[in-house]
């Protein structure tokens, strides 16, 4: 465990629920994990004991896993063994990324229930599942080239990945119920408050239950890795890092002993400590980027070894490029860097 992570408290230690089973974390709050075919090899999902308007008892699902046979099979095991014979009453999705919304269409159809999600993420998911966005395709490849990615093999691979999102999210439910910041959802015996977060996804919704002292943080606060905050091709001048940092700062009023349920890693206590660590992490990265750009003009690609001191596979390189651009844009748009497009069409950033 790294020294920063050691400052967080993991009340369940190293215990993980095996795929297809659940672990109770608080009354009516259950943790399950699904496998992912990436370097980040799992996602946490949640079951909340629920009751519908007609008084019918059942469960709310929070987040879904990607669409593949293994995830569907794991869900069938959960339905068989973990629901105490009760139905699923609704499917809540924190945001539009494939590991979160992938199976929403199958889950909502299988149980005849509604998807609850922010309108922005529902629209973005609908669009991404029928077209190509920052996850791959010619436009994403051209964007990476304009930020200095030159390896022809990597560029070809990004170009070829044109239905990357749709392969994990082939369908998005045609109807949804809108979640907004400040909404209070009655889920079973407890109220859960919606907290919108920006910078990672278009409009990510975290859920906080004051009575249970529990925050479903989604991808906004993770214990071990920093949340991906990327600029992608469809919004080329985006400035997502200040949005992200403002969003996590808005979680500070929640109590320090809040049990945080993240989408990746293990449930932990130490929300304020983790927010401070993430802020310090990005401050260090900003300083590194400024120092590099003061020595000589930099592209997002030339900064990769400065920002990521480890080898990256293609999946990680596309995320890393997006993050490198996000750090450059935050400094550019606050006036600390100047951006210049070279004769080669590549953006370079130098100290202002
Ligand atoms: Zn995400």
Tab-separated table of C-alpha atoms and ligand atoms in Angstrom:
chain	number	residue	atom	x	y	z
A	1	UNK	CA	0.000	0.000	0.000
A	2	UNK	CA	1.398	3.441	-0.859
A	3	UNK	CA	1.857	5.925	2.006
A	4	UNK	CA	-1.056	8.129	0.921
A	5	UNK	CA	-3.407	5.180	0.728
A	6	UNK	CA	-2.290	4.088	4.205
A	7	UNK	CA	-3.898	7.270	5.574
A	8	UNK	CA	-7.324	5.974	4.533
A	9	UNK	CA	-9.295	3.514	6.635
A	10	UNK	CA	-10.651	0.406	4.935
A	11	UNK	CA	-13.250	-0.974	7.348
A	12	UNK	CA	-13.458	-4.288	5.464
A	13	UNK	CA	-9.709	-4.716	5.084
A	14	UNK	CA	-8.813	-6.840	2.089
A	15	UNK	CA	-12.190	-8.594	1.954
A	16	UNK	CA	-13.780	-8.463	-1.512
A	17	UNK	CA	-17.111	-9.967	-2.565
A	18	UNK	CA	-16.421	-12.738	-5.133
A	19	UNK	CA	-18.071	-12.066	-8.528
A	20	UNK	CA	-21.724	-13.117	-8.392
A	21	UNK	CA	-22.050	-12.541	-4.635
A	22	UNK	CA	-22.609	-9.475	-2.438
A	23	UNK	CA	-21.244	-8.131	0.825
A	24	UNK	CA	-23.432	-6.055	3.175
A	25	UNK	CA	-21.751	-2.733	4.106
A	26	UNK	CA	-24.609	-1.031	5.952
A	27	UNK	CA	-28.250	-2.021	6.553
A	28	UNK	CA	-29.731	-2.565	3.075
A	29	UNK	CA	-26.525	-1.538	1.245
A	30	UNK	CA	-24.718	-4.336	-0.591
A	31	UNK	CA	-21.444	-4.296	-2.540
A	32	UNK	CA	-20.765	-6.407	-5.627
A	33	UNK	CA	-17.934	-6.458	-8.147
A	34	UNK	CA	-17.851	-7.221	-11.868
A	35	UNK	CA	-14.779	-7.943	-13.985
A	36	UNK	CA	-13.528	-5.463	-16.622
A	37	UNK	CA	-11.227	-6.349	-19.548
A	38	UNK	CA	-8.847	-3.420	-18.895
A	39	UNK	CA	-5.775	-2.674	-16.762
A	40	UNK	CA	-8.443	-1.431	-14.321
A	41	UNK	CA	-9.873	-4.916	-13.951
A	42	UNK	CA	-13.057	-4.476	-11.898
A	43	UNK	CA	-15.959	-2.161	-11.126
A	44	UNK	CA	-17.929	-1.931	-7.898
A	45	UNK	CA	-21.719	-1.927	-8.130
A	46	UNK	CA	-24.279	-1.499	-5.362
A	47	UNK	CA	-27.630	-2.912	-4.353
A	48	UNK	CA	-29.872	-0.756	-2.163
A	49	UNK	CA	-32.930	-2.168	-0.444
A	50	UNK	CA	-35.837	-0.316	-2.033
A	51	UNK	CA	-39.624	-0.022	-1.960
A	52	UNK	CA	-41.733	1.313	-4.827
A	53	UNK	CA	-44.694	3.708	-4.737
A	54	UNK	CA	-47.085	0.771	-4.367
A	55	UNK	CA	-45.239	-0.458	-1.277
A	56	UNK	CA	-43.626	-3.356	-3.136
A	57	UNK	CA	-40.304	-4.410	-1.589
A	58	UNK	CA	-37.241	-4.952	-3.757
A	59	UNK	CA	-33.872	-3.543	-4.736
A	60	UNK	CA	-32.372	-0.564	-6.534
A	61	UNK	CA	-29.284	-1.325	-8.604
A	62	UNK	CA	-26.595	1.374	-8.769
A	63	UNK	CA	-24.405	0.978	-11.899
A	64	UNK	CA	-24.400	-1.979	-14.266
A	65	UNK	CA	-21.076	-3.281	-15.648
A	66	UNK	CA	-20.202	-3.489	-19.348
A	67	UNK	CA	-22.184	-5.534	-21.847
A	68	UNK	CA	-20.697	-9.007	-22.177
A	69	UNK	CA	-21.703	-12.565	-21.357
A	70	UNK	CA	-19.586	-12.759	-18.202
A	71	UNK	CA	-21.271	-9.709	-16.647
A	72	UNK	CA	-24.759	-10.953	-17.573
A	73	UNK	CA	-23.928	-14.353	-16.035
A	74	UNK	CA	-22.660	-12.712	-12.840
A	75	UNK	CA	-25.888	-10.687	-12.590
A	76	UNK	CA	-27.963	-13.865	-13.022
A	77	UNK	CA	-26.056	-15.374	-10.084
A	78	UNK	CA	-26.790	-12.269	-8.011
A	79	UNK	CA	-30.489	-12.406	-8.932
A	80	UNK	CA	-30.619	-16.075	-8.000
A	81	UNK	CA	-28.787	-15.889	-4.670
A	82	UNK	CA	-28.609	-12.356	-3.339
A	83	UNK	CA	-32.014	-10.651	-3.719
A	84	UNK	CA	-33.865	-12.632	-1.025
A	85	UNK	CA	-36.469	-13.491	-3.658
A	86	UNK	CA	-37.315	-9.825	-4.256
A	87	UNK	CA	-37.396	-7.996	-7.610
A	88	UNK	CA	-35.253	-5.164	-8.909
A	89	UNK	CA	-37.342	-1.970	-8.824
A	90	UNK	CA	-35.081	0.538	-10.594
A	91	UNK	CA	-31.644	0.976	-12.129
A	92	UNK	CA	-29.650	4.064	-11.144
A	93	UNK	CA	-26.552	4.988	-13.174
A	94	UNK	CA	-23.952	7.451	-11.891
A	95	UNK	CA	-22.675	8.379	-15.369
A	96	UNK	CA	-22.384	7.397	-19.020
A	97	UNK	CA	-19.093	5.505	-19.071
A	98	UNK	CA	-19.342	1.944	-20.443
A	99	UNK	CA	-18.536	0.138	-17.192
A	100	UNK	CA	-21.382	2.020	-15.473
A	101	UNK	CA	-24.176	2.129	-18.090
A	102	UNK	CA	-23.212	-0.838	-20.303
A	103	UNK	CA	-25.898	-3.299	-19.214
A	104	UNK	CA	-28.586	-0.742	-18.280
A	105	UNK	CA	-30.647	-1.682	-21.354
A	106	UNK	CA	-30.607	-5.383	-20.403
A	107	UNK	CA	-31.251	-4.813	-16.691
A	108	UNK	CA	-34.153	-2.391	-17.247
A	109	UNK	CA	-35.744	-4.697	-19.834
A	110	UNK	CA	-35.228	-7.836	-17.788
A	111	UNK	CA	-37.009	-6.322	-14.781
A	112	UNK	CA	-39.355	-3.949	-16.640
A	113	UNK	CA	-38.035	-0.975	-14.675
A	114	UNK	CA	-36.819	2.571	-15.315
A	115	UNK	CA	-33.289	3.910	-15.705
A	116	UNK	CA	-32.499	6.881	-13.428
A	117	UNK	CA	-29.611	9.072	-14.654
A	118	UNK	CA	-28.717	12.730	-15.317
A	119	UNK	CA	-30.192	14.030	-18.571
A	120	UNK	CA	-26.764	15.092	-19.799
A	121	UNK	CA	-25.275	11.639	-19.379
A	122	UNK	CA	-28.324	9.910	-20.848
A	123	UNK	CA	-28.004	12.067	-23.972
A	124	UNK	CA	-24.242	11.585	-24.159
A	125	UNK	CA	-24.632	7.810	-23.821
A	126	UNK	CA	-27.315	7.717	-26.526
A	127	UNK	CA	-25.033	9.688	-28.835
A	128	UNK	CA	-21.886	7.700	-28.048
A	129	UNK	CA	-23.578	4.329	-28.577
A	130	UNK	CA	-24.638	5.327	-32.101
A	131	UNK	CA	-21.615	7.360	-33.244
A	132	UNK	CA	-17.968	7.751	-32.390
A	133	UNK	CA	-16.602	10.114	-29.770
A	134	UNK	CA	-13.311	10.555	-27.917
A	135	UNK	CA	-13.119	6.809	-27.300
A	136	UNK	CA	-11.879	6.161	-30.845
A	137	UNK	CA	-12.332	6.710	-34.577
A	138	UNK	CA	-10.872	9.143	-37.125
A	139	UNK	CA	-11.836	12.294	-35.214
A	140	UNK	CA	-10.226	11.086	-31.980
A	141	UNK	CA	-7.103	10.032	-33.873
A	142	UNK	CA	-6.805	13.438	-35.597
A	143	UNK	CA	-7.246	15.146	-32.229
A	144	UNK	CA	-4.433	13.075	-30.692
A	145	UNK	CA	-2.180	13.908	-33.672
A	146	UNK	CA	-2.897	17.632	-33.191
A	147	UNK	CA	-1.570	17.174	-29.646
A	148	UNK	CA	1.649	15.543	-30.750
A	149	UNK	CA	0.931	11.804	-30.811
A	150	UNK	CA	3.183	10.617	-33.647
A	151	UNK	CA	3.503	6.831	-33.247
A	152	UNK	CA	1.807	5.655	-36.484
A	153	UNK	CA	0.799	2.310	-34.986
A	154	UNK	CA	-0.966	3.997	-32.053
A	155	UNK	CA	-2.712	6.477	-34.367
A	156	UNK	CA	-3.899	3.644	-36.628
A	157	UNK	CA	-5.219	1.696	-33.654
A	158	UNK	CA	-7.169	4.682	-32.325
A	159	UNK	CA	-8.607	5.280	-35.814
A	160	UNK	CA	-9.642	1.647	-36.092
A	161	UNK	CA	-11.420	1.657	-32.729
A	162	UNK	CA	-14.450	3.420	-34.168
A	163	UNK	CA	-17.164	1.456	-32.381
A	164	UNK	CA	-15.309	1.104	-29.104
A	165	UNK	CA	-18.074	2.589	-26.934
A	166	UNK	CA	-20.869	0.776	-28.773
A	167	UNK	CA	-19.083	-2.537	-28.320
A	168	UNK	CA	-19.552	-2.162	-24.561
A	169	UNK	CA	-22.800	-0.151	-24.684
A	170	UNK	CA	-24.708	-1.487	-27.714
A	171	UNK	CA	-27.984	0.067	-26.547
A	172	UNK	CA	-29.131	2.718	-24.103
A	173	UNK	CA	-32.693	2.597	-22.693
A	174	UNK	CA	-35.030	4.762	-24.796
A	175	UNK	CA	-36.578	6.376	-21.719
A	176	UNK	CA	-35.153	7.573	-18.449
A	177	UNK	CA	-35.975	9.403	-15.248
A	178	UNK	CA	-33.878	12.490	-14.697
A	179	UNK	CA	-31.524	12.926	-11.730
A	180	UNK	CA	-30.364	16.441	-10.846
A	181	UNK	CA	-28.123	18.004	-8.227
A	182	UNK	CA	-30.092	18.496	-4.996
A	183	UNK	CA	-32.679	15.804	-5.739
A	184	UNK	CA	-33.517	13.645	-2.733
A	185	UNK	CA	-34.425	10.054	-3.580
A	186	UNK	CA	-36.317	7.931	-1.117
A	187	UNK	CA	-34.740	4.512	-1.538
A	188	UNK	CA	-36.277	2.009	0.864
A	189	UNK	CA	-36.063	3.368	4.408
A	190	UNK	CA	-33.605	6.187	3.648
A	191	UNK	CA	-33.170	9.456	1.768
A	192	UNK	CA	-30.259	9.704	-0.674
A	193	UNK	CA	-29.117	13.147	-1.857
A	194	UNK	CA	-27.846	13.666	-5.413
A	195	UNK	CA	-24.532	15.503	-5.815
A	196	UNK	CA	-23.665	16.466	-9.397
A	197	UNK	CA	-19.987	16.316	-10.323
A	198	UNK	CA	-18.261	17.587	-13.442
A	199	UNK	CA	-14.977	17.064	-15.255
A	200	UNK	CA	-14.977	13.254	-15.362
A	201	UNK	CA	-18.278	12.711	-17.167
A	202	UNK	CA	-20.745	15.288	-18.501
A	203	UNK	CA	-22.947	15.277	-15.339
A	204	UNK	CA	-21.965	12.564	-12.876
A	205	UNK	CA	-24.353	11.930	-9.975
A	206	UNK	CA	-23.009	10.770	-6.599
A	207	UNK	CA	-25.489	9.687	-3.931
A	208	UNK	CA	-25.175	10.560	-0.254
A	209	UNK	CA	-27.274	9.048	2.530
A	210	UNK	CA	-26.928	11.187	5.691
A	211	UNK	CA	-28.726	8.638	7.893
A	212	UNK	CA	-26.360	5.820	6.896
A	213	UNK	CA	-23.317	8.134	6.683
A	214	UNK	CA	-22.620	6.662	3.255
A	215	UNK	CA	-21.554	8.260	-0.051
A	216	UNK	CA	-21.750	6.369	-3.352
A	217	UNK	CA	-18.980	8.435	-4.938
A	218	UNK	CA	-18.937	6.717	-8.329
A	219	UNK	CA	-15.777	7.742	-10.153
A	220	UNK	CA	-15.548	11.224	-8.584
A	221	UNK	CA	-13.542	10.128	-5.511
A	222	UNK	CA	-11.447	6.952	-5.781
A	223	UNK	CA	-9.111	5.757	-3.015
A	224	UNK	CA	-6.013	4.616	-4.921
A	225	UNK	CA	-6.034	6.068	-8.428
A	226	UNK	CA	-6.894	9.604	-9.445
A	227	UNK	CA	-10.105	10.069	-11.425
A	228	UNK	CA	-9.597	10.355	-15.173
A	229	UNK	CA	-10.186	13.959	-16.237
A	230	UNK	CA	-9.727	14.237	-19.991
A	231	UNK	CA	-10.208	16.567	-22.935
A	232	UNK	CA	-11.664	14.648	-25.902
A	233	UNK	CA	-12.193	15.468	-29.572
A	234	UNK	CA	-15.835	16.549	-29.437
A	235	UNK	CA	-15.012	19.496	-27.130
A	236	UNK	CA	-11.432	20.359	-28.166
A	237	UNK	CA	-11.014	23.491	-25.978
A	238	UNK	CA	-12.620	21.954	-22.873
A	239	UNK	CA	-11.283	22.836	-19.429
A	240	UNK	CA	-12.434	19.920	-17.241
A	241	UNK	CA	-9.844	19.991	-14.424
A	242	UNK	CA	-11.178	23.091	-12.631
A	243	UNK	CA	-14.673	21.586	-12.986
A	244	UNK	CA	-13.468	18.370	-11.361
A	245	UNK	CA	-11.563	20.096	-8.559
A	246	UNK	CA	-14.540	22.373	-7.791
A	247	UNK	CA	-16.817	19.321	-7.731
A	248	UNK	CA	-14.789	17.354	-5.195
A	249	UNK	CA	-14.313	20.493	-3.064
A	250	UNK	CA	-18.131	20.699	-2.859
A	251	UNK	CA	-18.126	17.287	-1.103
A	252	UNK	CA	-16.107	18.727	1.825
A	253	UNK	CA	-19.181	19.602	3.930
A	254	UNK	CA	-20.007	15.871	4.168
A	255	UNK	CA	-18.900	14.374	7.505
A	256	UNK	CA	-15.300	13.156	7.783
A	257	UNK	CA	-16.427	9.697	8.963
A	258	UNK	CA	-18.530	9.167	5.813
A	259	UNK	CA	-18.168	5.660	4.394
A	260	UNK	CA	-17.182	6.244	0.748
A	261	UNK	CA	-18.274	3.638	-1.795
A	262	UNK	CA	-16.078	4.188	-4.881
A	263	UNK	CA	-16.560	2.541	-8.284
A	264	UNK	CA	-13.012	1.166	-8.220
A	265	UNK	CA	-10.971	0.019	-5.212
A	266	UNK	CA	-12.397	-0.698	-1.771
A	267	UNK	CA	-14.912	1.165	0.436
A	268	UNK	CA	-13.052	3.570	2.717
A	269	UNK	CA	-13.285	6.291	5.353
A	270	UNK	CA	-11.180	9.441	4.999
A	271	UNK	CA	-13.116	11.557	2.489
A	272	UNK	CA	-11.500	14.867	3.505
A	273	UNK	CA	-8.011	13.340	3.484
A	274	UNK	CA	-8.605	11.892	0.010
A	275	UNK	CA	-9.935	15.194	-1.383
A	276	UNK	CA	-6.807	16.934	-0.035
A	277	UNK	CA	-4.584	14.231	-1.608
A	278	UNK	CA	-6.261	14.664	-4.992
A	279	UNK	CA	-5.883	18.438	-4.828
A	280	UNK	CA	-2.199	18.081	-3.918
A	281	UNK	CA	-1.720	15.548	-6.750
A	282	UNK	CA	-3.049	17.963	-9.356
A	283	UNK	CA	-1.104	20.905	-7.881
A	284	UNK	CA	2.094	18.848	-8.283
A	285	UNK	CA	1.165	17.973	-11.870
A	286	UNK	CA	0.464	21.634	-12.645
A	287	UNK	CA	3.903	22.548	-11.262
A	288	UNK	CA	5.573	19.778	-13.323
A	289	UNK	CA	3.815	20.905	-16.505
A	290	UNK	CA	4.674	24.581	-15.919
A	291	UNK	CA	8.315	23.725	-15.255
A	292	UNK	CA	8.552	21.602	-18.431
A	293	UNK	CA	6.879	24.311	-20.536
A	294	UNK	CA	9.273	26.929	-19.092
A	295	UNK	CA	12.262	24.872	-20.306
A	296	UNK	CA	10.889	24.494	-23.850
A	297	UNK	CA	7.502	24.393	-25.596
A	298	UNK	CA	5.687	21.109	-24.955
A	299	UNK	CA	2.937	19.096	-26.576
A	300	UNK	CA	0.515	16.908	-24.636
A	301	UNK	CA	2.410	13.889	-26.011
A	302	UNK	CA	5.854	15.170	-25.024
A	303	UNK	CA	4.563	15.616	-21.462
A	304	UNK	CA	3.487	11.972	-21.055
A	305	UNK	CA	6.825	10.864	-19.484
A	306	UNK	CA	6.627	13.893	-17.132
A	307	UNK	CA	3.067	13.111	-16.010
A	308	UNK	CA	3.089	9.296	-16.124
A	309	UNK	CA	6.314	7.696	-14.974
A	310	UNK	CA	5.368	4.200	-16.158
A	311	UNK	CA	4.853	2.376	-19.481
A	312	UNK	CA	1.346	2.826	-20.927
A	313	UNK	CA	-0.658	0.462	-23.150
A	314	UNK	CA	-2.866	1.921	-25.915
A	315	UNK	CA	-5.995	2.122	-23.744
A	316	UNK	CA	-3.932	3.940	-21.082
A	317	UNK	CA	-2.201	6.166	-23.678
A	318	UNK	CA	-5.504	7.570	-24.943
A	319	UNK	CA	-6.606	8.319	-21.369
A	320	UNK	CA	-3.146	9.740	-20.556
A	321	UNK	CA	-3.242	12.039	-23.605
A	322	UNK	CA	-6.659	13.309	-22.544
A	323	UNK	CA	-5.321	14.018	-19.044
A	324	UNK	CA	-2.176	15.697	-20.341
A	325	UNK	CA	-4.305	18.025	-22.498
A	326	UNK	CA	-6.550	18.714	-19.476
A	327	UNK	CA	-3.565	19.912	-17.398
A	328	UNK	CA	-2.294	22.055	-20.296
A	329	UNK	CA	-5.725	23.576	-20.888
A	330	UNK	CA	-6.235	24.490	-17.227
A	331	UNK	CA	-2.945	26.420	-17.271
A	332	UNK	CA	-3.551	27.865	-20.756
A	333	UNK	CA	-7.076	29.072	-19.963
A	334	UNK	CA	-5.965	30.672	-16.700
A	335	UNK	CA	-3.225	32.539	-18.608
A	336	UNK	CA	-0.124	30.730	-17.322
A	337	UNK	CA	0.629	29.071	-20.672
A	338	UNK	CA	0.370	30.244	-24.264
A	339	UNK	CA	-0.856	27.857	-26.960
A	340	UNK	CA	0.629	27.960	-30.461
A	341	UNK	CA	-0.335	25.872	-33.491
A	342	UNK	CA	2.818	24.989	-35.436
A	343	UNK	CA	3.139	24.735	-39.220
A	344	UNK	CA	2.805	20.980	-38.638
A	345	UNK	CA	-0.675	21.545	-37.157
A	346	UNK	CA	0.490	20.460	-33.705
A	347	UNK	CA	-0.361	22.493	-30.582
A	348	UNK	CA	2.581	23.493	-28.417
A	349	UNK	CA	2.352	25.200	-25.063
A	350	UNK	CA	4.968	27.526	-23.550
A	351	UNK	CA	5.122	29.576	-20.363
A	352	UNK	CA	3.235	32.879	-20.734
B	1	LIG	ZN1	-16.185	6.942	-15.323
